[in-house]
Coordinates of C-alpha atoms and ligand atoms in Angstrom, one line a residue:
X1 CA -18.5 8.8 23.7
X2 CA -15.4 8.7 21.6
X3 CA -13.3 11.6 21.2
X4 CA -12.0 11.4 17.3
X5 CA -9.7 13.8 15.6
X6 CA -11.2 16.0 12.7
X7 CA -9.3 17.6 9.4
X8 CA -11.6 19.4 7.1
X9 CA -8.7 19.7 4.7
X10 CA -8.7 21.8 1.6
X11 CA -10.9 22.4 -1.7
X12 CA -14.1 20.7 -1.0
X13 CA -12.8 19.2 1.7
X14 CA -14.6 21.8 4.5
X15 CA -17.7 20.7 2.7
X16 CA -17.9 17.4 2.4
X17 CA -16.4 17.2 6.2
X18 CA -19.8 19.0 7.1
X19 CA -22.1 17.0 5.2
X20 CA -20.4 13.8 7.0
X21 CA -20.3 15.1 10.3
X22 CA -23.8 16.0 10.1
X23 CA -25.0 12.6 8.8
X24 CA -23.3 10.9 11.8
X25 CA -24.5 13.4 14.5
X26 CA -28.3 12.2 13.0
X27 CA -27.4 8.9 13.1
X28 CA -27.1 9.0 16.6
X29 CA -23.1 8.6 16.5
X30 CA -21.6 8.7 19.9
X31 CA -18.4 11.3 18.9
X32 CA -16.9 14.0 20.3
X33 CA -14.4 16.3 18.2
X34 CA -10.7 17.9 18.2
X35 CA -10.6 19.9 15.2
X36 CA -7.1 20.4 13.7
X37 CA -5.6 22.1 10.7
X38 CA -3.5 20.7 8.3
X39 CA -2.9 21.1 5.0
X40 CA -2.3 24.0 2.2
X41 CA -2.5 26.8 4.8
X42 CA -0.1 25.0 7.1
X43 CA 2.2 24.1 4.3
X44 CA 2.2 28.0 3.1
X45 CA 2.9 29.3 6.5
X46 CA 6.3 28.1 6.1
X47 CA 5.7 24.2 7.2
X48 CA 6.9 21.8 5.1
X49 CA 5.1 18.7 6.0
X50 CA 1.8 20.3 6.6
X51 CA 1.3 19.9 10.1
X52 CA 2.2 21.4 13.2
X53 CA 3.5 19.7 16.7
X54 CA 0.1 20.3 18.7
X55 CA -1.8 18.8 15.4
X56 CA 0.3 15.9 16.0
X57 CA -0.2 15.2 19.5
X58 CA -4.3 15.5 19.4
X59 CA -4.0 13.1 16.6
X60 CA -1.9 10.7 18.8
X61 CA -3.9 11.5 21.7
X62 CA -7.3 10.7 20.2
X63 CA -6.1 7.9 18.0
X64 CA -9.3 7.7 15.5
X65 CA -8.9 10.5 12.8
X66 CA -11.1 11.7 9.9
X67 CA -9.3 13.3 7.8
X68 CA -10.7 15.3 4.8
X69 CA -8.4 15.5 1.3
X70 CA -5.6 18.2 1.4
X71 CA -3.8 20.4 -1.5
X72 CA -0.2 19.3 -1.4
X73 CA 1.3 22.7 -3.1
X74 CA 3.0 22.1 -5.9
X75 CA 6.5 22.4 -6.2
X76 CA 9.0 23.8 -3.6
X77 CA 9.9 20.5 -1.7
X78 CA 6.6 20.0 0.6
X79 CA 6.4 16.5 1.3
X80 CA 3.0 14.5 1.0
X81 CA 1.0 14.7 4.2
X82 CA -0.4 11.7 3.9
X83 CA 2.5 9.4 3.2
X84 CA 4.0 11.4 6.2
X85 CA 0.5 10.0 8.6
X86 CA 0.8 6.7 7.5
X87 CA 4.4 6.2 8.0
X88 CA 4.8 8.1 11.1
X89 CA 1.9 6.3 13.1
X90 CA 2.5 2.9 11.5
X91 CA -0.4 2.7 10.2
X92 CA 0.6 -1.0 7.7
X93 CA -2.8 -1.3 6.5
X94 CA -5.1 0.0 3.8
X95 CA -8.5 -0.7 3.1
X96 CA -10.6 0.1 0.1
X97 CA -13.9 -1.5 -0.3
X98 CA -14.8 -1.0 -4.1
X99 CA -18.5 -2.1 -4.4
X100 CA -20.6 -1.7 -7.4
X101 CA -24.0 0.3 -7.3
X102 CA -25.6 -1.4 -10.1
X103 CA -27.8 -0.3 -11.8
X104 CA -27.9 3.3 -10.0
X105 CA -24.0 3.7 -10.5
X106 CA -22.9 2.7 -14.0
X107 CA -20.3 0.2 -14.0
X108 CA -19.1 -2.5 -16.3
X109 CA -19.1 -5.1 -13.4
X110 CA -22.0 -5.2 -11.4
X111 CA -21.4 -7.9 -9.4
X112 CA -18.5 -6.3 -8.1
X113 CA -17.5 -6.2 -4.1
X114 CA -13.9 -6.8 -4.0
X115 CA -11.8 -5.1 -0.6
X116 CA -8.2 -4.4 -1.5
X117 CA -5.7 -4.6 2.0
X118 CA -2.9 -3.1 1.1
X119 CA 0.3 -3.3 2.8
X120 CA 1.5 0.5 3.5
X121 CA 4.7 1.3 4.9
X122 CA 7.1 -1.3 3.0
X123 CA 8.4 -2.5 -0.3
X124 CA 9.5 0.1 -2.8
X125 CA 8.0 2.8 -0.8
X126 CA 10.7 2.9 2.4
X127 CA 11.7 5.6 -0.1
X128 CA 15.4 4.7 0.0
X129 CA 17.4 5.7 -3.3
X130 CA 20.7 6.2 -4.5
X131 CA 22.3 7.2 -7.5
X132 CA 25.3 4.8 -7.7
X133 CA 26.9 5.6 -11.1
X134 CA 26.9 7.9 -13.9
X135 CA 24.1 5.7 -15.7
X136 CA 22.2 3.9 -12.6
X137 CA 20.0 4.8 -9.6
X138 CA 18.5 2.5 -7.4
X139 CA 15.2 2.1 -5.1
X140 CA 15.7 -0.1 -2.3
X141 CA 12.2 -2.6 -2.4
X142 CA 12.6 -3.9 2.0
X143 CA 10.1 -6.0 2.7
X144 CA 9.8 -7.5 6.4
X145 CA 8.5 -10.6 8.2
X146 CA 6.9 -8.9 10.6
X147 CA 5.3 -6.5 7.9
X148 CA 4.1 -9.6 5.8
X149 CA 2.7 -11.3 9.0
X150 CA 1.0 -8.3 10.3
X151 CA -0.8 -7.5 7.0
X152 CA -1.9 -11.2 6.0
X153 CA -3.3 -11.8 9.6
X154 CA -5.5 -8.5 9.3
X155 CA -6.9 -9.6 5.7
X156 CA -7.8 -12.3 6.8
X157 CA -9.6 -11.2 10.3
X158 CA -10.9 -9.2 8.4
X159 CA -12.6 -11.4 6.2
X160 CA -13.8 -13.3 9.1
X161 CA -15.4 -10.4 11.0
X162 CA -17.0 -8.6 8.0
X163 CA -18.3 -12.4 6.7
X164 CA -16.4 -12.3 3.4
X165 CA -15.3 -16.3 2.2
X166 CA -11.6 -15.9 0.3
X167 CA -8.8 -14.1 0.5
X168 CA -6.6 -13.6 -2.6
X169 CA -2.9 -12.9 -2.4
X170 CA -0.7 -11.1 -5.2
X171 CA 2.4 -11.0 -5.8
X172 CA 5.5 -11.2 -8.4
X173 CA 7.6 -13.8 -6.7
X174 CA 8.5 -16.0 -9.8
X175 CA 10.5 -12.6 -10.4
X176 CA 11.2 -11.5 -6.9
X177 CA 11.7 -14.5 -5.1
X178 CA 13.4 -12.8 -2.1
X179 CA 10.8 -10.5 -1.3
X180 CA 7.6 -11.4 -3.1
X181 CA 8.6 -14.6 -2.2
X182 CA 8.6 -13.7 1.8
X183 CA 5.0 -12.0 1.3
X184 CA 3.7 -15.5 -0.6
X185 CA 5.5 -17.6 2.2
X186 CA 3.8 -16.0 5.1
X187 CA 0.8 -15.8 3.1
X188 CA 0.9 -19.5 2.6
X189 CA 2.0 -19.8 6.7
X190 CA -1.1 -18.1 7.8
X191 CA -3.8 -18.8 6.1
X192 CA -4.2 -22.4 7.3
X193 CA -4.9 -21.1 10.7
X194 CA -8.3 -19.5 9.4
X195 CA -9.5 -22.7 8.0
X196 CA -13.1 -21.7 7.7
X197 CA -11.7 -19.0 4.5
X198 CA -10.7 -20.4 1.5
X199 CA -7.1 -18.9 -0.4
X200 CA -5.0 -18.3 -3.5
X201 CA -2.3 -16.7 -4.8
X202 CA -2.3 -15.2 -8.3
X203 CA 0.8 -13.7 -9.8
X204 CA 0.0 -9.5 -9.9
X205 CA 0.0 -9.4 -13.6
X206 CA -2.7 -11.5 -14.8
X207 CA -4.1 -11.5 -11.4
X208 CA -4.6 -7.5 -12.2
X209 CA -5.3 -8.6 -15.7
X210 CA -8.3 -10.8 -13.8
X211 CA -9.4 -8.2 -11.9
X212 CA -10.2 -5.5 -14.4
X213 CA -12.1 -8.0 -16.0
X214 CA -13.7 -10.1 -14.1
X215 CA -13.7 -8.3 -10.4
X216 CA -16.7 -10.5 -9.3
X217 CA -13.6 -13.6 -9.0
X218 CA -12.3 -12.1 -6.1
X219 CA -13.2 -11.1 -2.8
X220 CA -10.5 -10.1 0.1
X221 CA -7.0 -9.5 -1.9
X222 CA -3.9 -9.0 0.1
X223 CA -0.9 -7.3 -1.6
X224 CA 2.3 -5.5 -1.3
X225 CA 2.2 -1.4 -0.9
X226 CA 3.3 -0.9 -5.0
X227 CA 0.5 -3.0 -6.6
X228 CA -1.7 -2.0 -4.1
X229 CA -1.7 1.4 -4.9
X230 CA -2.1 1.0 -8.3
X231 CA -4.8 -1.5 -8.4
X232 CA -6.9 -0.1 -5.1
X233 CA -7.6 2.5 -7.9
X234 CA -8.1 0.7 -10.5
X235 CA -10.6 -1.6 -8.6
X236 CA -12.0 1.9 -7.2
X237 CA -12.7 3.2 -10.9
X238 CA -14.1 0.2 -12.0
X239 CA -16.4 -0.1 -9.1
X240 CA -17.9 3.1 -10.5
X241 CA -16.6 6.0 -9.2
X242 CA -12.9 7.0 -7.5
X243 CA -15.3 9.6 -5.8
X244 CA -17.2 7.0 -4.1
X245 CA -15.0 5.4 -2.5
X246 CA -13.7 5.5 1.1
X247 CA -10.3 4.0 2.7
X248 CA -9.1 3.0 6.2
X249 CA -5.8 3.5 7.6
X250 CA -5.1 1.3 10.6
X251 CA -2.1 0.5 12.9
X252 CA -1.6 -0.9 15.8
X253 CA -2.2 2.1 17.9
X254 CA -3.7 4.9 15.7
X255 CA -5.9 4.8 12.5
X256 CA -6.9 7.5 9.7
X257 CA -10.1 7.3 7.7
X258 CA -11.0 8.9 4.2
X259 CA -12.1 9.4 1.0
X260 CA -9.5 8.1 -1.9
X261 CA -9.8 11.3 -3.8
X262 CA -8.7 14.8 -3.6
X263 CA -9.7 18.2 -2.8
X264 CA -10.9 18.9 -5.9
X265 CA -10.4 22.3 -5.9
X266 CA -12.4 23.6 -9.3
X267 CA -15.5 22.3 -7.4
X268 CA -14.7 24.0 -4.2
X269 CA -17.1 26.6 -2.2
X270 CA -20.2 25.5 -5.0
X271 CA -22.1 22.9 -3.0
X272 CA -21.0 20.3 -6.2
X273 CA -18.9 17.7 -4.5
X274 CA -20.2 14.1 -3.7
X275 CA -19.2 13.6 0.4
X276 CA -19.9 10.1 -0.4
X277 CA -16.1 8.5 -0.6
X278 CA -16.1 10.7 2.8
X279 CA -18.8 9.2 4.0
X280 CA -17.5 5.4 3.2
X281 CA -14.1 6.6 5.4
X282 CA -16.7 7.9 8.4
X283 CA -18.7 4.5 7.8
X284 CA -15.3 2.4 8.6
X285 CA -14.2 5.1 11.3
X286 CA -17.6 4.0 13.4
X287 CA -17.1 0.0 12.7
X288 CA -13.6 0.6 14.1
X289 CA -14.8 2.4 17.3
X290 CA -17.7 -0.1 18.1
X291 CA -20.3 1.8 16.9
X292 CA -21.5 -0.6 14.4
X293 CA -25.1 -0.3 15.1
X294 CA -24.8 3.7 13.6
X295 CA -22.5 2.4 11.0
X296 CA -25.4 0.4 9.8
X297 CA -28.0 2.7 9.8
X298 CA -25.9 5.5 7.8
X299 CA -24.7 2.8 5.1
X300 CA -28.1 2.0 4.6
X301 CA -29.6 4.9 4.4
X302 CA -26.9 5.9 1.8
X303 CA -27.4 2.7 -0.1
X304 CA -31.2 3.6 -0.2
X305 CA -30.0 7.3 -1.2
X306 CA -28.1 6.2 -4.2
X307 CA -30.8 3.4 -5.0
X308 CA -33.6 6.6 -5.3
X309 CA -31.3 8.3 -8.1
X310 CA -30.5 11.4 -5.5
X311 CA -27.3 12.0 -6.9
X312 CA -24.8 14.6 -7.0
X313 CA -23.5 15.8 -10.7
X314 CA -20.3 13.3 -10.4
X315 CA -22.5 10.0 -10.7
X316 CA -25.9 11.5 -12.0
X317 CA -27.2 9.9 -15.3
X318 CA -30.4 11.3 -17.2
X319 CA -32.9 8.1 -17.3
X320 CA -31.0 6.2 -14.2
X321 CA -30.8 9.2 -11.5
X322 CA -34.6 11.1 -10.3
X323 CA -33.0 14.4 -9.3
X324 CA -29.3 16.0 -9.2
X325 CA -28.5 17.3 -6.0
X326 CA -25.7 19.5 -3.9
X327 CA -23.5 18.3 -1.0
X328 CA -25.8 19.7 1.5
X329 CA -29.1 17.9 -0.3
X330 CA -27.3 14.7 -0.6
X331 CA -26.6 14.9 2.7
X332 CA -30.0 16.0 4.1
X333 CA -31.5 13.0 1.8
X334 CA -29.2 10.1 3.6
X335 CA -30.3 11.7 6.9
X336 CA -34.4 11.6 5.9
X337 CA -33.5 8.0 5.4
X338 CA -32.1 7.0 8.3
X339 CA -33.5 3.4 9.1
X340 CA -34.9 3.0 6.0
X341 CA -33.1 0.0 4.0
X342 CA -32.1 -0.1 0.7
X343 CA -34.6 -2.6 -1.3
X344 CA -32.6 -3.3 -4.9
X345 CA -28.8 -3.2 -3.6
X346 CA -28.0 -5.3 -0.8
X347 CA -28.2 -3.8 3.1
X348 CA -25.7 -4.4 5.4
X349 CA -25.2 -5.8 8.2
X350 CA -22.1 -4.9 10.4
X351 CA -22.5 -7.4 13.6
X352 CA -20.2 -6.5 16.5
X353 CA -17.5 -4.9 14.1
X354 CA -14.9 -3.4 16.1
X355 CA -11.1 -2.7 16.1
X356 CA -9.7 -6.2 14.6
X357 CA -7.9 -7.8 17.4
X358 CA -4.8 -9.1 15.7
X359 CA -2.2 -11.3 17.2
X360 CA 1.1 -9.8 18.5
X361 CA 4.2 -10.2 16.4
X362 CA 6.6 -12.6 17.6
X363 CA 10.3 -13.0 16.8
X364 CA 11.3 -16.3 16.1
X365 CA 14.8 -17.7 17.2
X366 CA 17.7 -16.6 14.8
X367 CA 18.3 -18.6 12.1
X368 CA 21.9 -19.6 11.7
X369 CA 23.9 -17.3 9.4
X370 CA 26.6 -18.3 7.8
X371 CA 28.4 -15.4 5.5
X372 CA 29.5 -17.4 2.2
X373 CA 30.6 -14.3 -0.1
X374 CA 30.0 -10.7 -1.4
X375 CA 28.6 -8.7 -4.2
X376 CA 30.8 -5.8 -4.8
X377 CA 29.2 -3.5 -6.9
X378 CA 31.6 -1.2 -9.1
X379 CA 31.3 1.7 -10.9
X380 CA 33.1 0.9 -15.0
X381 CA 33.1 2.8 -18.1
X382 CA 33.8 -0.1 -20.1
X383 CA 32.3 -2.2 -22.3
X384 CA 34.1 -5.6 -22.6
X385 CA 33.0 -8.2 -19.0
X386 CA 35.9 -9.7 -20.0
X387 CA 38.3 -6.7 -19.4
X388 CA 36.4 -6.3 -16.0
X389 CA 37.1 -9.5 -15.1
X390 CA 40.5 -9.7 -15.2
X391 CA 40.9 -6.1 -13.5
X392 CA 38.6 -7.0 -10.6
X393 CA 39.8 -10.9 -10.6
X394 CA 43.0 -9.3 -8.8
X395 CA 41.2 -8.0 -6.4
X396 CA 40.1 -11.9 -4.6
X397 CA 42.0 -13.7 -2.5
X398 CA 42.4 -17.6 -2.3
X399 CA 39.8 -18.1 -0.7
X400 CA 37.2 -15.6 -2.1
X401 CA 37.2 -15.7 -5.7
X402 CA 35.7 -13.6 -8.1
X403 CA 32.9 -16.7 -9.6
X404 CA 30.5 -14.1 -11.5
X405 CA 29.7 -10.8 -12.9
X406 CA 26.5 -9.2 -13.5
X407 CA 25.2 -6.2 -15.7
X408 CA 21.9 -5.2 -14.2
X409 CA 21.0 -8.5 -13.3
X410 CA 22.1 -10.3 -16.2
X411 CA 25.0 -12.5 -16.1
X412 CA 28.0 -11.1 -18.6
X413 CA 30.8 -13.1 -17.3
X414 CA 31.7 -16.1 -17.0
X415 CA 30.4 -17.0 -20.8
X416 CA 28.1 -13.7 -21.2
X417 CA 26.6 -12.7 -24.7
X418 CA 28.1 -9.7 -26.9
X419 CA 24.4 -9.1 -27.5
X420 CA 23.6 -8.2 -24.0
X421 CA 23.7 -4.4 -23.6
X422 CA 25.9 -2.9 -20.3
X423 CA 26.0 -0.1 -18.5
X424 CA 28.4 1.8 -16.4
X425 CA 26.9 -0.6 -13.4
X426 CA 28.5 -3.9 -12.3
X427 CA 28.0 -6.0 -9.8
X428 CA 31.2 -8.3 -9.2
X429 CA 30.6 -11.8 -7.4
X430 CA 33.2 -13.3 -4.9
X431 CA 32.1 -16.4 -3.6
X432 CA 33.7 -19.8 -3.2
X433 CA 32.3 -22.6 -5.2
X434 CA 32.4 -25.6 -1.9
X435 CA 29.6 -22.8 0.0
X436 CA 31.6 -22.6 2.9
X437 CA 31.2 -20.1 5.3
X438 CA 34.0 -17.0 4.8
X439 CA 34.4 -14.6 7.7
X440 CA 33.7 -10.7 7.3
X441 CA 37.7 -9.7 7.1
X442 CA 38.1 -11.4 3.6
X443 CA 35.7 -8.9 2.3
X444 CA 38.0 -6.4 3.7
X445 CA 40.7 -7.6 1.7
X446 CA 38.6 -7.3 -1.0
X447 CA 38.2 -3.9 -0.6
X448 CA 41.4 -3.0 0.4
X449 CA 42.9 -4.4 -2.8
X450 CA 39.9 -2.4 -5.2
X451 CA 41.3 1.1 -3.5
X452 CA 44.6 -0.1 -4.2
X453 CA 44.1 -1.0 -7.8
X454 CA 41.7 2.3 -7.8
X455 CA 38.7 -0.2 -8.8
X456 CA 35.4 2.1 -8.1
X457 CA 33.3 0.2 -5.4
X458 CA 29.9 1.4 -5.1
X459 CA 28.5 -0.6 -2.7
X460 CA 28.8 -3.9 -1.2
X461 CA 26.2 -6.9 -0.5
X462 CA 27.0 -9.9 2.2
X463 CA 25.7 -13.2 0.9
X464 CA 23.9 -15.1 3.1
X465 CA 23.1 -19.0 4.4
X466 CA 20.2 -18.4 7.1
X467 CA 19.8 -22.3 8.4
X468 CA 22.3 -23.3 5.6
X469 CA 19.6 -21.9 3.0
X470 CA 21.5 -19.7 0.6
X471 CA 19.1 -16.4 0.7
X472 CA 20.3 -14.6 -2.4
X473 CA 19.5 -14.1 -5.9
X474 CA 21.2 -16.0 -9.1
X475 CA 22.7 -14.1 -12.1
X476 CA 19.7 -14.1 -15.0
X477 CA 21.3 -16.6 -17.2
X478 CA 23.6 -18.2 -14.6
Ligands
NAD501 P1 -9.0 14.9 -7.3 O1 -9.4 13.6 -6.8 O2 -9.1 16.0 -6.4 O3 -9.9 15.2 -8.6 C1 -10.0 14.3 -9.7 C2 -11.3 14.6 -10.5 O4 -12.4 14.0 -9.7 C3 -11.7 16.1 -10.6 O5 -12.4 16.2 -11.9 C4 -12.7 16.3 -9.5 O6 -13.6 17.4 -9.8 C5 -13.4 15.0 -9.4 N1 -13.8 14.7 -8.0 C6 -12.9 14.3 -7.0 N2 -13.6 14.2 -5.8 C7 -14.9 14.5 -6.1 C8 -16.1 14.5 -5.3 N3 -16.0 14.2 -4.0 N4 -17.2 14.9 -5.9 C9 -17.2 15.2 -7.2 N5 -16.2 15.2 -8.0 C10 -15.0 14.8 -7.4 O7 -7.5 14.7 -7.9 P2 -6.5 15.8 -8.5 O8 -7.3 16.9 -9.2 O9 -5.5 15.1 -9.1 O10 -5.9 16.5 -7.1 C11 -6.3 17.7 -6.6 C12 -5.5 17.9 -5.3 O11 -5.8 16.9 -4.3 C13 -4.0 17.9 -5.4 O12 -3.5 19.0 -4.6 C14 -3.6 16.6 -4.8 O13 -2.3 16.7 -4.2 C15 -4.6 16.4 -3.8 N6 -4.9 15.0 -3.4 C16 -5.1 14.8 -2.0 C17 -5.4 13.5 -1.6 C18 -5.7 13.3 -0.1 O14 -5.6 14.3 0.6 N7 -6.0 12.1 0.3 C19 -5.5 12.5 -2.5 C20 -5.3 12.7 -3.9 C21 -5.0 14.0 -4.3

């Protein structure tokens, strides 16, 4: 008997929690329950992130939850519950299968059975942003070894334990070769030691290009947290149905299943809503607890449900479906065919699927860092790199000299283009052409001698060696 943590959320959520529940008590699922609340009410009575302390610790306690979709009220600062779960349980992973259901479901691509892993606490998403000058914010994108190594090993066992033969990797790392490039270099590191799966790295662009149109190229794809939310849903909606679809959560400790959509709320109370993305969650809930066996049987008998055109209103189709059912029908027609097997789609089998065992991350030894210069970043109302130049050229010191400046990325001085269009943003680099190593009180100089001459520093970045490599981005056009 497990004990698991149950939401049943907002809008249709109470519903289609029922109509789960009561297909995995038929199925013979071993589960016992800790309901909580969260959601709308909680965020109303005066909480702003939805939950309370005690929901918290029966979540941490039980460490399996199934969670039904919320109502994040809109406006007045309430912060999104689940971006709140994920990040304060770790949970790194994301799941979606996206499966077609041709001929019962209509889809453009019927061969399609593609699982998007998504990496889900990084990247552009640590949700650290400034405003540095009149004209230019920023969004920090922090992407981490361990956070690359964790998610690449658990697409991959992944694949191994669910049978599936390639893992695809996408990123953007002929733009973002710091970052992207980490994720594609530990992607690379990895996937030799799973020799029996075959891998490939597309770049996200006409790998997502790929993807809309030909999903049946691909089978596992790994990929940072941005891209991954955007094309989990695409590969959702062109599976068939957003509302048929289910996603997993997982971290090293805790995990959170659930449908991808929301609560729906104009089909609340009316017995219309499809539990089936619900359902999917549940399904991956029981494969993560060991309960494989009941997994089966329930992902079966909705496969066989589906196949006999008992369909709510969201996916019914005159001709294709026999008869358009309510949440509690749909329900009560995947539990009348329990053990029964689906004959035109393909049954599953889930052998021995339990909580991926995943290696421990290890540090490696430091690399040797040596600190070789700075980016200072300045706030100028200018318009003329040339005028900057000389201002901040008095700022360097003999052996830090000012060798670059950049507008957004784009190199402006030395030799920049009158075409190029500035803003108020400027990023000013000192660094010594022989790439030796500078020590930390030079940059103080620096900086002493921009308050002096009342230059506006922003913000500064340390340029790095790490084992003599110089780990830091060029000037477009240098
Ligand atoms: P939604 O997913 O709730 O609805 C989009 C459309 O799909 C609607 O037409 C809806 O009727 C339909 N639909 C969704 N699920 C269905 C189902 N199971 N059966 C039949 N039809 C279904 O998205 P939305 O309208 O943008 O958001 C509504 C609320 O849900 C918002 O408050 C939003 O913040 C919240 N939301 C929550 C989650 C979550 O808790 N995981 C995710 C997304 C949105």
């Amino acid at each position: 008997m497990t004990r698991i943590t149950v939401a049943k959320g907002d809008g249709i959520g109470p519903e289609i929690m029922d109509a789960t529940l009561s297909i995995m008590r038929a199925a013979g699922a071993a589960i016992e329950i800790d309901e909580i609340d969260v959601g709308e009410q909680v965020y109303l009575a005066g909480n702003m992130s939805g939950i309370s302390s005690e929901s918290w610790e029966v979540i941490r306690r039980n460490k399996v939850f199934l969670k039904a979709p919320i109502t994040t009220p809109q406006g007045g600062g309430y912060k999104s519950l689940n971006v709140t779960i994920r990040k304060m349980l770790g949970l790194y992973a994301n799941v979606r299968p996206c499966m077609s259901l041709h001929p019962f479901v209509d889809t453009k691509h019927p061969g399609m059975d593609v699982v998007i892993v998504r990496e889900n606490e990084e990247d552009l998403y640590a949700g650290i942003e400034h405003q540095q000058s009149d004209e230019v914010v920023q969004c920090l994108k922090l992407i981490s070894r361990p956070g690359c190594e964790k998610i690449v090993h658990y697409a991959f066992t992944y694949a191994r334990q669910y049978g599936r033969q390639k893992i695809t990797c996408f990123t953007k790392d002929n733009i973002m070769k710091q970052t992207d490039g980490l994720f594609h270099r530990v992607f690379d590191e990895i996937a030799p030691t799973y020799p029996e799966l075959q891998h490939e790295h597309w770049i996200v662009d006409i790998g997502a290009a790929k993807l809309a149109d030909t999903p049946e190229a691909f089978d596992v794809i790994v990929m940072p947290n941005l891209y991954g939310d955007v094309l989990s849903d695409v590969a959702a909606q062109i599976a068939g149905s957003v509302g048929l679809a289910g996603s997993a959560n997982i971290g090293e400790e805790c995990a959170m299943f659930e449908a991808i959509h929301g609560s729906a709320p104009r089909r609340a109370g009316q017995n219309l809503a499809n539990p089936s993305g619900l359902l999917q969650g549940a399904i991956m809930l029981l494969n993560h607890i060991g309960q494989s066996d009941v997994a089966e049987r329930i992902q079966n008998a909705w496969l066989k449900t589906i196949e006999d055109g008992i369909h709510t209103y969201d996916i019914y189709k005159e001709g294709v479906s026999q008869q358009k059912v309510g949440t509690r029908e749909f329900a009560e027609a995947v539990i009348a065919r329990l053990g029964q097997q689906p004959e035109t789609l393909k049954p599953v089998t889930y052998a021995n699927t339990t909580a991926l065992q995943l290696p421990t991350y290890r540090r490696k030894p430091a690399a040797k860092k040596d600190l070789l210069g700075v980016d200072v970043f300045v706030q100028w109302p200018g318009h003329d790199p040339n005028e900057l130049a000389t201002l901040v050229g008095q700022l360097a010191t003999p052996d830090l000299p000012l060798s670059m400046i950049t507008n957004r990325g784009i190199k402006v001085w030395p030799n920049g283009f009158k075409e190029t269009f500035c803003t108020d943003h400027w990023r000013c680099r000192f660094l010594p052409t022989g790439g030796q190593p500078i020590a930390k009180q030079q940059i103080i100089s620096v900086l002493t001698n921009a308050m002096a001459s009342g230059v506006d520093t922003i913000k500064t970045e340390n340029l790095y060696a790490f084992d003599g490599k110089p780990a830091f981005s060029m000037g477009q056009g240098q």
